Each structure stands twice: as structure tokens, then as C-alpha cells.
Amino acid sequence: MNIAKSVAQLPQALSKGQGALIAVAVIYSLYTLHKMYGAGDRLANAATKPLGQMWSDASGWLNGYKPVELTDLVIQPWYLDADYHISAEAWDILSKDAGYKAIMLKIFDGRTLKPEYRDLIGKPIGGV
């Protein structure tokens, strides 16, 4: 008798748990779709990367692209105060490049421009 009652109540129990089952199925479906979208996106990225690079190169060549080149160091007058001390901001920016930093260490005594190099203010400084 107990088994017959349990079997008879099975459809009722399934209908009550049906909402939770549907919710789990929807969440799993969304998760699977998300994973498939990510895999497709990575595949498309890998497949189109050479074409994109080729397009970029051709566009640059047609439009006269020239790579940026580092120019000679120029100590501008507004980098210095009245006592020829370079501002901390100018020093930090200019000393990021190793070539500029080597020149700056030679022409500055600490943060003060040496007197023999003061005529170079505003002029390109190649190899000092």
C-alpha cells in the first residue's frame, strides 16, 4: 500500500519540482551558450588577426605612415626656474628614456643645469 501511494504521488511531486528543474536547465543552457560564444570569439579573433594586420599595414602605407622617432633632447626654458633648477615633473619625464637620462646626468649637477651647458637651453642636444 505504501508503494502504491508513493507511485501515485510521483506525478504530483514532479510537477511541484518542475519549476526548479526548468530553472536549472535554463541556467545550464545559458552557461553552455556563454562558453560556446567565448570559444567562437577566440576562434574569430585568431582567424581575423592576420587580415587585420595586413589591412593596417596597407592603410598605413597608402596614407604615408612614418614611425615615430625619438628626437634629440631639448631642455626648454619653461622646464627651469630662475636658478636653473629643473622641475621634478620635467626631470621625471625626460629621464624615462635611457639616452636622455645619460645626457641629463652629464649636463645637470643634481637638478641644477651646469653653467657650461646653459647656452644649450631651447636647442637640440645630441651627444654631449
mmCIF file with all atom_site columns, C-alpha atoms in Angstrom, residues 46-88:
data_model
loop_
_atom_site.group_PDB
_atom_site.id
_atom_site.type_symbol
_atom_site.label_atom_id
_atom_site.label_alt_id
_atom_site.label_comp_id
_atom_site.label_asym_id
_atom_site.label_entity_id
_atom_site.label_seq_id
_atom_site.pdbx_PDB_ins_code
_atom_site.Cartn_x
_atom_site.Cartn_y
_atom_site.Cartn_z
_atom_site.occupancy
_atom_site.B_iso_or_equiv
_atom_site.pdbx_formal_charge
_atom_site.auth_seq_id
_atom_site.auth_comp_id
_atom_site.auth_asym_id
_atom_site.auth_atom_id
_atom_site.pdbx_PDB_model_num
ATOM 1  C CA . ALA A 1 46 ? 42.650 34.209 -34.249 1.00 0.00 ? 46 ALA A CA 1
ATOM 2  C CA . ALA A 1 47 ? 41.236 33.842 -37.771 1.00 0.00 ? 47 ALA A CA 1
ATOM 3  C CA . THR A 1 48 ? 40.928 37.581 -38.475 1.00 0.00 ? 48 THR A CA 1
ATOM 4  C CA . LYS A 1 49 ? 44.110 38.825 -36.791 1.00 0.00 ? 49 LYS A CA 1
ATOM 5  C CA . PRO A 1 50 ? 46.392 38.378 -39.861 1.00 0.00 ? 50 PRO A CA 1
ATOM 6  C CA . LEU A 1 51 ? 43.825 40.061 -42.104 1.00 0.00 ? 51 LEU A CA 1
ATOM 7  C CA . GLY A 1 52 ? 43.501 42.967 -39.688 1.00 0.00 ? 52 GLY A CA 1
ATOM 8  C CA . GLN A 1 53 ? 47.275 43.401 -39.504 1.00 0.00 ? 53 GLN A CA 1
ATOM 9  C CA . MET A 1 54 ? 47.527 43.297 -43.299 1.00 0.00 ? 54 MET A CA 1
ATOM 10 C CA . TRP A 1 55 ? 44.756 45.911 -43.581 1.00 0.00 ? 55 TRP A CA 1
ATOM 11 C CA . SER A 1 56 ? 46.527 48.123 -41.045 1.00 0.00 ? 56 SER A CA 1
ATOM 12 C CA . ASP A 1 57 ? 49.860 47.871 -42.884 1.00 0.00 ? 57 ASP A CA 1
ATOM 13 C CA . ALA A 1 58 ? 48.280 48.617 -46.264 1.00 0.00 ? 58 ALA A CA 1
ATOM 14 C CA . SER A 1 59 ? 46.307 51.555 -44.883 1.00 0.00 ? 59 SER A CA 1
ATOM 15 C CA . GLY A 1 60 ? 49.407 52.996 -43.233 1.00 0.00 ? 60 GLY A CA 1
ATOM 16 C CA . TRP A 1 61 ? 51.476 52.620 -46.397 1.00 0.00 ? 61 TRP A CA 1
ATOM 17 C CA . LEU A 1 62 ? 48.783 54.297 -48.543 1.00 0.00 ? 62 LEU A CA 1
ATOM 18 C CA . ASN A 1 63 ? 48.374 57.180 -46.105 1.00 0.00 ? 63 ASN A CA 1
ATOM 19 C CA . GLY A 1 64 ? 52.092 57.881 -45.736 1.00 0.00 ? 64 GLY A CA 1
ATOM 20 C CA . TYR A 1 65 ? 52.658 56.350 -42.289 1.00 0.00 ? 65 TYR A CA 1
ATOM 21 C CA . LYS A 1 66 ? 56.032 57.081 -40.777 1.00 0.00 ? 66 LYS A CA 1
ATOM 22 C CA . PRO A 1 67 ? 57.047 55.558 -37.443 1.00 0.00 ? 67 PRO A CA 1
ATOM 23 C CA . VAL A 1 68 ? 57.641 57.912 -34.537 1.00 0.00 ? 68 VAL A CA 1
ATOM 24 C CA . GLU A 1 69 ? 61.321 58.564 -33.939 1.00 0.00 ? 69 GLU A CA 1
ATOM 25 C CA . LEU A 1 70 ? 62.924 59.937 -30.824 1.00 0.00 ? 70 LEU A CA 1
ATOM 26 C CA . THR A 1 71 ? 64.465 63.338 -31.460 1.00 0.00 ? 71 THR A CA 1
ATOM 27 C CA . ASP A 1 72 ? 67.402 64.988 -29.742 1.00 0.00 ? 72 ASP A CA 1
ATOM 28 C CA . LEU A 1 73 ? 66.899 66.161 -26.182 1.00 0.00 ? 73 LEU A CA 1
ATOM 29 C CA . VAL A 1 74 ? 65.794 69.792 -25.822 1.00 0.00 ? 74 VAL A CA 1
ATOM 30 C CA . ILE A 1 75 ? 65.826 71.478 -22.414 1.00 0.00 ? 75 ILE A CA 1
ATOM 31 C CA . GLN A 1 76 ? 63.052 74.037 -22.801 1.00 0.00 ? 76 GLN A CA 1
ATOM 32 C CA . PRO A 1 77 ? 63.261 77.311 -20.834 1.00 0.00 ? 77 PRO A CA 1
ATOM 33 C CA . TRP A 1 78 ? 59.997 76.613 -19.007 1.00 0.00 ? 78 TRP A CA 1
ATOM 34 C CA . TYR A 1 79 ? 61.472 73.399 -17.554 1.00 0.00 ? 79 TYR A CA 1
ATOM 35 C CA . LEU A 1 80 ? 63.853 75.536 -15.447 1.00 0.00 ? 80 LEU A CA 1
ATOM 36 C CA . ASP A 1 81 ? 63.330 78.130 -12.734 1.00 0.00 ? 81 ASP A CA 1
ATOM 37 C CA . ALA A 1 82 ? 65.381 81.327 -12.325 1.00 0.00 ? 82 ALA A CA 1
ATOM 38 C CA . ASP A 1 83 ? 68.218 79.390 -10.629 1.00 0.00 ? 83 ASP A CA 1
ATOM 39 C CA . TYR A 1 84 ? 68.370 76.822 -13.480 1.00 0.00 ? 84 TYR A CA 1
ATOM 40 C CA . HIS A 1 85 ? 66.770 74.068 -11.355 1.00 0.00 ? 85 HIS A CA 1
ATOM 41 C CA . ILE A 1 86 ? 64.735 71.673 -13.480 1.00 0.00 ? 86 ILE A CA 1
ATOM 42 C CA . SER A 1 87 ? 61.228 70.876 -12.236 1.00 0.00 ? 87 SER A CA 1
ATOM 43 C CA . ALA A 1 88 ? 60.623 67.430 -10.773 1.00 0.00 ? 88 ALA A CA 1
#
